[in-house]
């Protein structure tokens, strides 16, 4: 158990039977009345954000989470197999628990967050930026750099990304895995 005033960014708590981690907090001292903590909590499973206010001294159930690197091996339908980088154990993670799964390629190392007490996987995150090669896109025309027009392109993982007109098949691009947007061309 922790006190409400001990909540910081990244603190994971159990509230109403669900796991939340703090993404924003503010210690508020009004002119009248008691001090309190204003927090934004993100539900681990669904990603829903909740604004919650806690009185100072209120007890909350603390959950210890562990972040470990896992290497992607292969997938069978919606079940993805990973190797723990420390123990080399094979772990299966459901597709719904992996953020940015469309940009996951074989051998990529991702971060898996699990509940330390029960060893259950809460979610898995790809790196924020990944570099992927374009397998197909319509040919670009020299000089097509003046406008902000985008065209569809398929990357090596099979995902479709919108890219600028000057990008061609065979080039490597950097993608933001949170939004799925093109960031830049890798030279």
GROMACS .gro file of C-alpha atoms in nm, residues 48-111:
model
   64
   48UNK     CA    1  -0.843   0.441  -2.148
   49UNK     CA    2  -0.740   0.757  -1.959
   50UNK     CA    3  -0.914   0.843  -1.633
   51UNK     CA    4  -0.895   1.171  -1.437
   52UNK     CA    5  -0.897   1.092  -1.065
   53UNK     CA    6  -0.858   1.297  -0.748
   54UNK     CA    7  -0.713   1.150  -0.426
   55UNK     CA    8  -0.708   1.304  -0.079
   56UNK     CA    9  -0.368   1.325   0.088
   57UNK     CA   10  -0.318   1.026   0.318
   58UNK     CA   11  -0.554   0.804   0.120
   59UNK     CA   12  -0.414   0.449   0.090
   60UNK     CA   13  -0.381   0.291  -0.256
   61UNK     CA   14  -0.282  -0.060  -0.359
   62UNK     CA   15   0.059  -0.045  -0.524
   63UNK     CA   16   0.140  -0.293  -0.800
   64UNK     CA   17   0.502  -0.374  -0.878
   65UNK     CA   18   0.559  -0.401  -1.252
   66UNK     CA   19   0.869  -0.518  -1.434
   67UNK     CA   20   0.989  -0.411  -1.777
   68UNK     CA   21   1.200  -0.666  -1.959
   69UNK     CA   22   1.338  -0.693  -2.313
   70UNK     CA   23   1.194  -0.973  -2.527
   71UNK     CA   24   1.293  -1.072  -2.881
   72UNK     CA   25   1.021  -1.153  -3.134
   73UNK     CA   26   1.049  -1.504  -3.284
   74UNK     CA   27   0.732  -1.582  -3.481
   75UNK     CA   28   0.353  -1.567  -3.469
   76UNK     CA   29   0.072  -1.821  -3.499
   77UNK     CA   30  -0.241  -1.627  -3.589
   78UNK     CA   31  -0.308  -1.384  -3.301
   79UNK     CA   32  -0.045  -1.541  -3.071
   80UNK     CA   33   0.306  -1.395  -3.089
   81UNK     CA   34   0.606  -1.585  -2.953
   82UNK     CA   35   0.891  -1.399  -2.784
   83UNK     CA   36   1.220  -1.501  -2.621
   84UNK     CA   37   1.307  -1.354  -2.283
   85UNK     CA   38   1.651  -1.192  -2.329
   86UNK     CA   39   1.763  -1.288  -1.976
   87UNK     CA   40   1.635  -1.646  -1.929
   88UNK     CA   41   1.570  -1.748  -2.295
   89UNK     CA   42   1.221  -1.872  -2.202
   90UNK     CA   43   0.958  -1.875  -2.477
   91UNK     CA   44   0.660  -1.650  -2.392
   92UNK     CA   45   0.336  -1.621  -2.590
   93UNK     CA   46   0.165  -1.280  -2.597
   94UNK     CA   47  -0.177  -1.209  -2.748
   95UNK     CA   48  -0.184  -0.964  -3.042
   96UNK     CA   49  -0.422  -0.728  -2.855
   97UNK     CA   50  -0.160  -0.663  -2.585
   98UNK     CA   51   0.110  -0.543  -2.828
   99UNK     CA   52   0.110  -0.174  -2.923
  100UNK     CA   53   0.227  -0.109  -3.281
  101UNK     CA   54   0.206  -0.479  -3.373
  102UNK     CA   55   0.175  -0.398  -3.746
  103UNK     CA   56   0.539  -0.283  -3.751
  104UNK     CA   57   0.681  -0.586  -3.565
  105UNK     CA   58   0.941  -0.779  -3.763
  106UNK     CA   59   1.132  -1.097  -3.682
  107UNK     CA   60   1.425  -1.050  -3.443
  108UNK     CA   61   1.302  -0.712  -3.314
  109UNK     CA   62   1.351  -0.651  -2.939
  110UNK     CA   63   1.050  -0.502  -2.760
  111UNK     CA   64   0.975  -0.412  -2.399
   0.00000   0.00000   0.00000
